[in-house]
Amino acid sequence: MRPGAGGGRRAGAAGGAGGARGRAGARAGAQGAAGAGAGAGAGARARASGAGAAAPEVAAVAAAAAVPAGRGQVLRVRGGARLEGCAPVSGAKNSALALLAASLLCDGEVCIRRVPARLRDVTLMRQVLESVGARVQAGAPGAPGAQGAEEGHAFCVDARALTSARPDAAAVRSLRASILTLAPLLARVGEAEVALPGGCAIGARPVDLHVRGLRALGAEVEVSGGTVRARAPAGGRLRGARVYLDFPSVGATETVLMAAALAEGTTLIENAAQEPEVEDLADFLNAAGGHVAGAGTSTLEIRGAPSLGGCEFTVIPDRIEAGTFLTAAALTYSAVSVAPVMPNHLTAVLAKLEATGCQVGLDGPMRLRLVPPPGGELLRAADVTSLPYPGFPTDMQPQFTALLAGAQGSALVRETVFENRLGHAAELGRMGAQLRQDGSAVMVEGRPPARVPGQSGGGGAGGAHSGLWGASVSARNLREGAALTLAGLAAEGETLVTGVEHIDRGYEGFDEKLRALGADVARLEAGPGPLDMKRPA
Ligand code: UD1
């Protein structure tokens, strides 16, 4: 279950309230746990290289030699390039997945624009929808140019004639978000049977809150043998109810919201998730003829409709992708813009980037620009605690940890949303990061560049090296992959990131977009031998 349960939405939202207590505990624990995970590799490396700054060529050879063969694609990142330009931000993965699932509720054609169509998760969700009889057509992106880029891919879903309430188990098992099809199928067909994805690399991820929410609406729900089976009460229609969520789970809020959209009567969801993706789902349901009020607050009121029709809808921009590129800019001491973005969706992330000394401001409509600390200052450490929205997003915690690993000073990173989302600490340790994990917290002792990058005589060719060095590292989940790639952008020498398939689940053209900003990132195929790396055909 979740770590830090009971820490309410507001408590510690500034990352400061519990900070002192947490910091003391983490320091004490860190000393006791010295050498565990991250610390061991980093320390060994620092001793081997004397002053702690490995010669880049040594780091590169060591990294390449450590790449296991047959591991699929690898990102090779050569650190030190300064980035510039504007990163195009795709539609929000988490919103698009929920909207695609919600299209199963609709008795009319739904056309969703700005779908990040190249994501593996989106492809899987399409398979899930098609396996229950929905017809899905994916259009090309809009016309070239700013407007076209913003519109992105359009997915038209026609779920008028569903043929099954049991989505294909293989596709469902590979996609955590496919649990989001349970409520729409139940509400629309009167029953549903959805296989459960197993636990994942960031924790067990139970579905008890989804189940309790559906039961409150009158459904009979049984979880057994890795499958959830749900049936609507006699008459086939769910009944509106008052649902209090013990934790403002994004997925459970979306499940209850979708179920309530077609229920008889009114549903109140209390302690609802306030994430922008939940608000996007509520807006989508309203566009299709639903009656949802309070989206974006912790109380949602849903007046059930007998049916929903079709609609056209545009997905919000991906705040996590935007935040990732802004963090990449910060840790390479680069000035970079991102667009399109909804700046208010990034409040907590921008506040933390500014706490490191960067400046972020509007650079045009739906466009933000980050500039590195002025006056030749180094990035400063800043404590961060992941929390439900509007707190700092857990989906940005690994990337921000990568930034802190190369900043000046020590910082405490606390993960309160997922039980096991600090795996990147050990991998960053291979790159020389000084991290000490204690339960759900990590103490980061930053290793900044020897001199301020970009200043005369500082930092090497591109002038953007942190005190980290290249290594062979392995991503076990999406955001970890992003974090390790980012760390590589600022590290001295060459970093090889395996587990690229995780990155492809949730970042559309991640390496392409980084290359367009000037990063030295190549996608290679791990060949039969450890040193045999070649470009994919
Ligand atoms: C969504 C996002 C994910 C993000 C997360 C938190 C999608 C597709 N994914 O995941 O990128 O990191 O929100 O912002 O939108 N929990 C329970 N019981 C439940 C449901 C959740 O205990 O029934 C716990 C989880 O184990 C976790 C916490 O609640 O510790 C938050 O999970 P939740 O908000 O539900 O995340 P997801 O919807 O799975």
JSON list of N, CA, C and O in Angstrom, two decimals, residues 139-185:
[
{"chain": "A", "resi": 139, "resn": "GLY", "atom": "N", "xyz": [-6.31, 9.13, -37.21]},
{"chain": "A", "resi": 139, "resn": "GLY", "atom": "CA", "xyz": [-5.99, 10.03, -38.32]},
{"chain": "A", "resi": 139, "resn": "GLY", "atom": "C", "xyz": [-4.57, 10.53, -38.21]},
{"chain": "A", "resi": 139, "resn": "GLY", "atom": "O", "xyz": [-3.90, 10.36, -37.18]},
{"chain": "A", "resi": 140, "resn": "ALA", "atom": "N", "xyz": [-4.12, 11.14, -39.30]},
{"chain": "A", "resi": 140, "resn": "ALA", "atom": "CA", "xyz": [-2.78, 11.74, -39.30]},
{"chain": "A", "resi": 140, "resn": "ALA", "atom": "C", "xyz": [-2.82, 13.00, -38.46]},
{"chain": "A", "resi": 140, "resn": "ALA", "atom": "O", "xyz": [-3.90, 13.53, -38.17]},
{"chain": "A", "resi": 141, "resn": "PRO", "atom": "N", "xyz": [-1.65, 13.50, -38.06]},
{"chain": "A", "resi": 141, "resn": "PRO", "atom": "CA", "xyz": [-1.65, 14.76, -37.32]},
{"chain": "A", "resi": 141, "resn": "PRO", "atom": "C", "xyz": [-2.24, 15.88, -38.19]},
{"chain": "A", "resi": 141, "resn": "PRO", "atom": "O", "xyz": [-2.29, 15.75, -39.41]},
{"chain": "A", "resi": 142, "resn": "GLY", "atom": "N", "xyz": [-2.67, 16.93, -37.57]},
{"chain": "A", "resi": 142, "resn": "GLY", "atom": "CA", "xyz": [-3.21, 18.06, -38.30]},
{"chain": "A", "resi": 142, "resn": "GLY", "atom": "C", "xyz": [-2.19, 18.65, -39.25]},
{"chain": "A", "resi": 142, "resn": "GLY", "atom": "O", "xyz": [-1.03, 18.25, -39.28]},
{"chain": "A", "resi": 143, "resn": "ALA", "atom": "N", "xyz": [-2.61, 19.59, -40.06]},
{"chain": "A", "resi": 143, "resn": "ALA", "atom": "CA", "xyz": [-1.73, 20.21, -41.06]},
{"chain": "A", "resi": 143, "resn": "ALA", "atom": "C", "xyz": [-0.48, 20.75, -40.38]},
{"chain": "A", "resi": 143, "resn": "ALA", "atom": "O", "xyz": [-0.52, 21.14, -39.21]},
{"chain": "A", "resi": 144, "resn": "PRO", "atom": "N", "xyz": [0.64, 20.74, -41.10]},
{"chain": "A", "resi": 144, "resn": "PRO", "atom": "CA", "xyz": [1.87, 21.26, -40.50]},
{"chain": "A", "resi": 144, "resn": "PRO", "atom": "C", "xyz": [1.69, 22.71, -40.05]},
{"chain": "A", "resi": 144, "resn": "PRO", "atom": "O", "xyz": [0.80, 23.40, -40.51]},
{"chain": "A", "resi": 145, "resn": "GLY", "atom": "N", "xyz": [2.57, 23.15, -39.21]},
{"chain": "A", "resi": 145, "resn": "GLY", "atom": "CA", "xyz": [2.45, 24.52, -38.68]},
{"chain": "A", "resi": 145, "resn": "GLY", "atom": "C", "xyz": [2.02, 24.46, -37.24]},
{"chain": "A", "resi": 145, "resn": "GLY", "atom": "O", "xyz": [1.65, 23.41, -36.74]},
{"chain": "A", "resi": 146, "resn": "ALA", "atom": "N", "xyz": [2.05, 25.60, -36.60]},
{"chain": "A", "resi": 146, "resn": "ALA", "atom": "CA", "xyz": [1.79, 25.64, -35.17]},
{"chain": "A", "resi": 146, "resn": "ALA", "atom": "C", "xyz": [0.44, 25.02, -34.81]},
{"chain": "A", "resi": 146, "resn": "ALA", "atom": "O", "xyz": [0.34, 24.18, -33.93]},
{"chain": "A", "resi": 147, "resn": "GLN", "atom": "N", "xyz": [-0.57, 25.39, -35.57]},
{"chain": "A", "resi": 147, "resn": "GLN", "atom": "CA", "xyz": [-1.90, 24.91, -35.25]},
{"chain": "A", "resi": 147, "resn": "GLN", "atom": "C", "xyz": [-1.97, 23.39, -35.42]},
{"chain": "A", "resi": 147, "resn": "GLN", "atom": "O", "xyz": [-2.47, 22.67, -34.58]},
{"chain": "A", "resi": 148, "resn": "GLY", "atom": "N", "xyz": [-1.42, 22.93, -36.55]},
{"chain": "A", "resi": 148, "resn": "GLY", "atom": "CA", "xyz": [-1.43, 21.50, -36.82]},
{"chain": "A", "resi": 148, "resn": "GLY", "atom": "C", "xyz": [-0.71, 20.72, -35.75]},
{"chain": "A", "resi": 148, "resn": "GLY", "atom": "O", "xyz": [-1.21, 19.70, -35.27]},
{"chain": "A", "resi": 149, "resn": "ALA", "atom": "N", "xyz": [0.44, 21.21, -35.36]},
{"chain": "A", "resi": 149, "resn": "ALA", "atom": "CA", "xyz": [1.23, 20.51, -34.35]},
{"chain": "A", "resi": 149, "resn": "ALA", "atom": "C", "xyz": [0.44, 20.41, -33.06]},
{"chain": "A", "resi": 149, "resn": "ALA", "atom": "O", "xyz": [0.46, 19.40, -32.37]},
{"chain": "A", "resi": 150, "resn": "GLU", "atom": "N", "xyz": [-0.27, 21.46, -32.75]},
{"chain": "A", "resi": 150, "resn": "GLU", "atom": "CA", "xyz": [-1.03, 21.48, -31.52]},
{"chain": "A", "resi": 150, "resn": "GLU", "atom": "C", "xyz": [-2.20, 20.49, -31.55]},
{"chain": "A", "resi": 150, "resn": "GLU", "atom": "O", "xyz": [-2.55, 19.88, -30.57]},
{"chain": "A", "resi": 151, "resn": "GLU", "atom": "N", "xyz": [-2.79, 20.34, -32.72]},
{"chain": "A", "resi": 151, "resn": "GLU", "atom": "CA", "xyz": [-3.94, 19.44, -32.83]},
{"chain": "A", "resi": 151, "resn": "GLU", "atom": "C", "xyz": [-3.51, 17.98, -32.72]},
{"chain": "A", "resi": 151, "resn": "GLU", "atom": "O", "xyz": [-4.23, 17.17, -32.17]},
{"chain": "A", "resi": 152, "resn": "GLY", "atom": "N", "xyz": [-2.34, 17.65, -33.26]},
{"chain": "A", "resi": 152, "resn": "GLY", "atom": "CA", "xyz": [-1.81, 16.29, -33.14]},
{"chain": "A", "resi": 152, "resn": "GLY", "atom": "C", "xyz": [-2.71, 15.25, -33.79]},
{"chain": "A", "resi": 152, "resn": "GLY", "atom": "O", "xyz": [-3.54, 15.56, -34.64]},
{"chain": "A", "resi": 153, "resn": "HIS", "atom": "N", "xyz": [-2.50, 14.00, -33.38]},
{"chain": "A", "resi": 153, "resn": "HIS", "atom": "CA", "xyz": [-3.27, 12.90, -33.96]},
{"chain": "A", "resi": 153, "resn": "HIS", "atom": "C", "xyz": [-4.70, 12.91, -33.45]},
{"chain": "A", "resi": 153, "resn": "HIS", "atom": "O", "xyz": [-4.95, 13.22, -32.30]},
{"chain": "A", "resi": 154, "resn": "ALA", "atom": "N", "xyz": [-5.62, 12.52, -34.33]},
{"chain": "A", "resi": 154, "resn": "ALA", "atom": "CA", "xyz": [-7.01, 12.40, -33.92]},
{"chain": "A", "resi": 154, "resn": "ALA", "atom": "C", "xyz": [-7.39, 10.93, -33.90]},
{"chain": "A", "resi": 154, "resn": "ALA", "atom": "O", "xyz": [-7.05, 10.18, -34.81]},
{"chain": "A", "resi": 155, "resn": "PHE", "atom": "N", "xyz": [-8.05, 10.50, -32.85]},
{"chain": "A", "resi": 155, "resn": "PHE", "atom": "CA", "xyz": [-8.56, 9.13, -32.75]},
{"chain": "A", "resi": 155, "resn": "PHE", "atom": "C", "xyz": [-10.08, 9.23, -32.74]},
{"chain": "A", "resi": 155, "resn": "PHE", "atom": "O", "xyz": [-10.64, 9.93, -31.90]},
{"chain": "A", "resi": 156, "resn": "CYS", "atom": "N", "xyz": [-10.71, 8.56, -33.68]},
{"chain": "A", "resi": 156, "resn": "CYS", "atom": "CA", "xyz": [-12.17, 8.52, -33.67]},
{"chain": "A", "resi": 156, "resn": "CYS", "atom": "C", "xyz": [-12.62, 7.14, -33.20]},
{"chain": "A", "resi": 156, "resn": "CYS", "atom": "O", "xyz": [-12.18, 6.13, -33.76]},
{"chain": "A", "resi": 157, "resn": "VAL", "atom": "N", "xyz": [-13.42, 7.12, -32.18]},
{"chain": "A", "resi": 157, "resn": "VAL", "atom": "CA", "xyz": [-13.86, 5.85, -31.60]},
{"chain": "A", "resi": 157, "resn": "VAL", "atom": "C", "xyz": [-15.38, 5.75, -31.74]},
{"chain": "A", "resi": 157, "resn": "VAL", "atom": "O", "xyz": [-16.11, 6.65, -31.34]},
{"chain": "A", "resi": 158, "resn": "ASP", "atom": "N", "xyz": [-15.80, 4.64, -32.31]},
{"chain": "A", "resi": 158, "resn": "ASP", "atom": "CA", "xyz": [-17.23, 4.38, -32.43]},
{"chain": "A", "resi": 158, "resn": "ASP", "atom": "C", "xyz": [-17.53, 3.13, -31.60]},
{"chain": "A", "resi": 158, "resn": "ASP", "atom": "O", "xyz": [-17.20, 2.02, -31.99]},
{"chain": "A", "resi": 159, "resn": "ALA", "atom": "N", "xyz": [-18.13, 3.35, -30.45]},
{"chain": "A", "resi": 159, "resn": "ALA", "atom": "CA", "xyz": [-18.41, 2.23, -29.54]},
{"chain": "A", "resi": 159, "resn": "ALA", "atom": "C", "xyz": [-19.91, 1.95, -29.47]},
{"chain": "A", "resi": 159, "resn": "ALA", "atom": "O", "xyz": [-20.40, 1.45, -28.47]},
{"chain": "A", "resi": 160, "resn": "ARG", "atom": "N", "xyz": [-20.61, 2.31, -30.56]},
{"chain": "A", "resi": 160, "resn": "ARG", "atom": "CA", "xyz": [-22.07, 2.14, -30.52]},
{"chain": "A", "resi": 160, "resn": "ARG", "atom": "C", "xyz": [-22.48, 0.67, -30.46]},
{"chain": "A", "resi": 160, "resn": "ARG", "atom": "O", "xyz": [-23.45, 0.32, -29.83]},
{"chain": "A", "resi": 161, "resn": "ALA", "atom": "N", "xyz": [-21.70, -0.17, -31.13]},
{"chain": "A", "resi": 161, "resn": "ALA", "atom": "CA", "xyz": [-22.09, -1.60, -31.18]},
{"chain": "A", "resi": 161, "resn": "ALA", "atom": "C", "xyz": [-21.03, -2.46, -30.49]},
{"chain": "A", "resi": 161, "resn": "ALA", "atom": "O", "xyz": [-20.24, -3.12, -31.16]},
{"chain": "A", "resi": 162, "resn": "LEU", "atom": "N", "xyz": [-21.02, -2.44, -29.19]},
{"chain": "A", "resi": 162, "resn": "LEU", "atom": "CA", "xyz": [-20.04, -3.26, -28.47]},
{"chain": "A", "resi": 162, "resn": "LEU", "atom": "C", "xyz": [-20.42, -4.74, -28.60]},
{"chain": "A", "resi": 162, "resn": "LEU", "atom": "O", "xyz": [-21.60, -5.09, -28.59]},
{"chain": "A", "resi": 163, "resn": "THR", "atom": "N", "xyz": [-19.39, -5.57, -28.71]},
{"chain": "A", "resi": 163, "resn": "THR", "atom": "CA", "xyz": [-19.66, -7.00, -28.90]},
{"chain": "A", "resi": 163, "resn": "THR", "atom": "C", "xyz": [-19.26, -7.84, -27.69]},
{"chain": "A", "resi": 163, "resn": "THR", "atom": "O", "xyz": [-19.53, -9.03, -27.63]},
{"chain": "A", "resi": 164, "resn": "SER", "atom": "N", "xyz": [-18.56, -7.22, -26.73]},
{"chain": "A", "resi": 164, "resn": "SER", "atom": "CA", "xyz": [-18.09, -8.00, -25.59]},
{"chain": "A", "resi": 164, "resn": "SER", "atom": "C", "xyz": [-17.88, -7.06, -24.39]},
{"chain": "A", "resi": 164, "resn": "SER", "atom": "O", "xyz": [-17.67, -5.86, -24.56]},
{"chain": "A", "resi": 165, "resn": "ALA", "atom": "N", "xyz": [-17.94, -7.64, -23.22]},
{"chain": "A", "resi": 165, "resn": "ALA", "atom": "CA", "xyz": [-17.62, -6.87, -22.01]},
{"chain": "A", "resi": 165, "resn": "ALA", "atom": "C", "xyz": [-16.36, -7.44, -21.37]},
{"chain": "A", "resi": 165, "resn": "ALA", "atom": "O", "xyz": [-16.09, -7.20, -20.20]},
{"chain": "A", "resi": 166, "resn": "ARG", "atom": "N", "xyz": [-15.61, -8.24, -22.16]},
{"chain": "A", "resi": 166, "resn": "ARG", "atom": "CA", "xyz": [-14.38, -8.87, -21.66]},
{"chain": "A", "resi": 166, "resn": "ARG", "atom": "C", "xyz": [-13.23, -8.50, -22.57]},
{"chain": "A", "resi": 166, "resn": "ARG", "atom": "O", "xyz": [-12.96, -9.20, -23.55]},
{"chain": "A", "resi": 167, "resn": "PRO", "atom": "N", "xyz": [-12.55, -7.41, -22.27]},
{"chain": "A", "resi": 167, "resn": "PRO", "atom": "CA", "xyz": [-11.43, -7.03, -23.14]},
{"chain": "A", "resi": 167, "resn": "PRO", "atom": "C", "xyz": [-10.33, -8.08, -23.17]},
{"chain": "A", "resi": 167, "resn": "PRO", "atom": "O", "xyz": [-10.16, -8.83, -22.21]},
{"chain": "A", "resi": 168, "resn": "ASP", "atom": "N", "xyz": [-9.63, -8.10, -24.27]},
{"chain": "A", "resi": 168, "resn": "ASP", "atom": "CA", "xyz": [-8.55, -9.07, -24.49]},
{"chain": "A", "resi": 168, "resn": "ASP", "atom": "C", "xyz": [-7.56, -9.06, -23.33]},
{"chain": "A", "resi": 168, "resn": "ASP", "atom": "O", "xyz": [-6.94, -8.04, -23.02]},
{"chain": "A", "resi": 169, "resn": "ALA", "atom": "N", "xyz": [-7.43, -10.22, -22.68]},
{"chain": "A", "resi": 169, "resn": "ALA", "atom": "CA", "xyz": [-6.65, -10.28, -21.45]},
{"chain": "A", "resi": 169, "resn": "ALA", "atom": "C", "xyz": [-5.17, -9.97, -21.67]},
{"chain": "A", "resi": 169, "resn": "ALA", "atom": "O", "xyz": [-4.53, -9.34, -20.84]},
{"chain": "A", "resi": 170, "resn": "ALA", "atom": "N", "xyz": [-4.64, -10.38, -22.83]},
{"chain": "A", "resi": 170, "resn": "ALA", "atom": "CA", "xyz": [-3.20, -10.16, -23.06]},
{"chain": "A", "resi": 170, "resn": "ALA", "atom": "C", "xyz": [-2.91, -8.66, -23.14]},
{"chain": "A", "resi": 170, "resn": "ALA", "atom": "O", "xyz": [-1.97, -8.16, -22.51]},
{"chain": "A", "resi": 171, "resn": "ALA", "atom": "N", "xyz": [-3.73, -7.94, -23.90]},
{"chain": "A", "resi": 171, "resn": "ALA", "atom": "CA", "xyz": [-3.50, -6.48, -24.02]},
{"chain": "A", "resi": 171, "resn": "ALA", "atom": "C", "xyz": [-3.73, -5.81, -22.67]},
{"chain": "A", "resi": 171, "resn": "ALA", "atom": "O", "xyz": [-2.96, -4.94, -22.24]},
{"chain": "A", "resi": 172, "resn": "VAL", "atom": "N", "xyz": [-4.77, -6.25, -21.97]},
{"chain": "A", "resi": 172, "resn": "VAL", "atom": "CA", "xyz": [-5.10, -5.65, -20.68]},
{"chain": "A", "resi": 172, "resn": "VAL", "atom": "C", "xyz": [-3.96, -5.84, -19.68]},
{"chain": "A", "resi": 172, "resn": "VAL", "atom": "O", "xyz": [-3.60, -4.91, -18.95]},
{"chain": "A", "resi": 173, "resn": "ARG", "atom": "N", "xyz": [-3.38, -7.03, -19.68]},
{"chain": "A", "resi": 173, "resn": "ARG", "atom": "CA", "xyz": [-2.33, -7.31, -18.69]},
{"chain": "A", "resi": 173, "resn": "ARG", "atom": "C", "xyz": [-1.09, -6.47, -18.91]},
{"chain": "A", "resi": 173, "resn": "ARG", "atom": "O", "xyz": [-0.33, -6.20, -17.99]},
{"chain": "A", "resi": 174, "resn": "SER", "atom": "N", "xyz": [-0.87, -6.04, -20.17]},
{"chain": "A", "resi": 174, "resn": "SER", "atom": "CA", "xyz": [0.34, -5.23, -20.43]},
{"chain": "A", "resi": 174, "resn": "SER", "atom": "C", "xyz": [0.11, -3.76, -20.15]},
{"chain": "A", "resi": 174, "resn": "SER", "atom": "O", "xyz": [1.04, -2.97, -20.28]},
{"chain": "A", "resi": 175, "resn": "LEU", "atom": "N", "xyz": [-1.10, -3.38, -19.84]},
{"chain": "A", "resi": 175, "resn": "LEU", "atom": "CA", "xyz": [-1.39, -1.94, -19.71]},
{"chain": "A", "resi": 175, "resn": "LEU", "atom": "C", "xyz": [-2.14, -1.69, -18.42]},
{"chain": "A", "resi": 175, "resn": "LEU", "atom": "O", "xyz": [-3.31, -2.03, -18.28]},
{"chain": "A", "resi": 176, "resn": "ARG", "atom": "N", "xyz": [-1.44, -1.10, -17.49]},
{"chain": "A", "resi": 176, "resn": "ARG", "atom": "CA", "xyz": [-2.03, -0.80, -16.19]},
{"chain": "A", "resi": 176, "resn": "ARG", "atom": "C", "xyz": [-3.35, -0.01, -16.34]},
{"chain": "A", "resi": 176, "resn": "ARG", "atom": "O", "xyz": [-4.34, -0.29, -15.68]},
{"chain": "A", "resi": 177, "resn": "ALA", "atom": "N", "xyz": [-3.35, 0.96, -17.25]},
{"chain": "A", "resi": 177, "resn": "ALA", "atom": "CA", "xyz": [-4.51, 1.85, -17.37]},
{"chain": "A", "resi": 177, "resn": "ALA", "atom": "C", "xyz": [-5.74, 1.15, -17.93]},
{"chain": "A", "resi": 177, "resn": "ALA", "atom": "O", "xyz": [-6.82, 1.73, -17.96]},
{"chain": "A", "resi": 178, "resn": "SER", "atom": "N", "xyz": [-5.61, -0.12, -18.36]},
{"chain": "A", "resi": 178, "resn": "SER", "atom": "CA", "xyz": [-6.79, -0.77, -18.93]},
{"chain": "A", "resi": 178, "resn": "SER", "atom": "C", "xyz": [-7.84, -1.07, -17.86]},
{"chain": "A", "resi": 178, "resn": "SER", "atom": "O", "xyz": [-8.99, -1.35, -18.18]},
{"chain": "A", "resi": 179, "resn": "ILE", "atom": "N", "xyz": [-7.47, -0.96, -16.58]},
{"chain": "A", "resi": 179, "resn": "ILE", "atom": "CA", "xyz": [-8.47, -1.07, -15.52]},
{"chain": "A", "resi": 179, "resn": "ILE", "atom": "C", "xyz": [-9.55, 0.02, -15.71]},
{"chain": "A", "resi": 179, "resn": "ILE", "atom": "O", "xyz": [-10.68, -0.12, -15.25]},
{"chain": "A", "resi": 180, "resn": "LEU", "atom": "N", "xyz": [-9.17, 1.06, -16.44]},
{"chain": "A", "resi": 180, "resn": "LEU", "atom": "CA", "xyz": [-10.13, 2.15, -16.68]},
{"chain": "A", "resi": 180, "resn": "LEU", "atom": "C", "xyz": [-11.26, 1.75, -17.62]},
{"chain": "A", "resi": 180, "resn": "LEU", "atom": "O", "xyz": [-12.23, 2.49, -17.78]},
{"chain": "A", "resi": 181, "resn": "THR", "atom": "N", "xyz": [-11.17, 0.57, -18.25]},
{"chain": "A", "resi": 181, "resn": "THR", "atom": "CA", "xyz": [-12.29, 0.13, -19.10]},
{"chain": "A", "resi": 181, "resn": "THR", "atom": "C", "xyz": [-13.37, -0.59, -18.28]},
{"chain": "A", "resi": 181, "resn": "THR", "atom": "O", "xyz": [-14.46, -0.83, -18.78]},
{"chain": "A", "resi": 182, "resn": "LEU", "atom": "N", "xyz": [-13.04, -0.94, -17.04]},
{"chain": "A", "resi": 182, "resn": "LEU", "atom": "CA", "xyz": [-13.99, -1.69, -16.22]},
{"chain": "A", "resi": 182, "resn": "LEU", "atom": "C", "xyz": [-15.30, -0.92, -16.02]},
{"chain": "A", "resi": 182, "resn": "LEU", "atom": "O", "xyz": [-16.39, -1.43, -16.29]},
{"chain": "A", "resi": 183, "resn": "ALA", "atom": "N", "xyz": [-15.18, 0.32, -15.55]},
{"chain": "A", "resi": 183, "resn": "ALA", "atom": "CA", "xyz": [-16.39, 1.09, -15.23]},
{"chain": "A", "resi": 183, "resn": "ALA", "atom": "C", "xyz": [-17.22, 1.40, -16.49]},
{"chain": "A", "resi": 183, "resn": "ALA", "atom": "O", "xyz": [-18.45, 1.21, -16.47]},
{"chain": "A", "resi": 184, "resn": "PRO", "atom": "N", "xyz": [-16.61, 1.84, -17.58]},
{"chain": "A", "resi": 184, "resn": "PRO", "atom": "CA", "xyz": [-17.43, 2.12, -18.76]},
{"chain": "A", "resi": 184, "resn": "PRO", "atom": "C", "xyz": [-18.18, 0.88, -19.27]},
{"chain": "A", "resi": 184, "resn": "PRO", "atom": "O", "xyz": [-19.36, 0.96, -19.61]},
{"chain": "A", "resi": 185, "resn": "LEU", "atom": "N", "xyz": [-17.50, -0.27, -19.28]},
{"chain": "A", "resi": 185, "resn": "LEU", "atom": "CA", "xyz": [-18.17, -1.48, -19.77]},
{"chain": "A", "resi": 185, "resn": "LEU", "atom": "C", "xyz": [-19.31, -1.86, -18.83]},
{"chain": "A", "resi": 185, "resn": "LEU", "atom": "O", "xyz": [-20.41, -2.21, -19.27]}
]
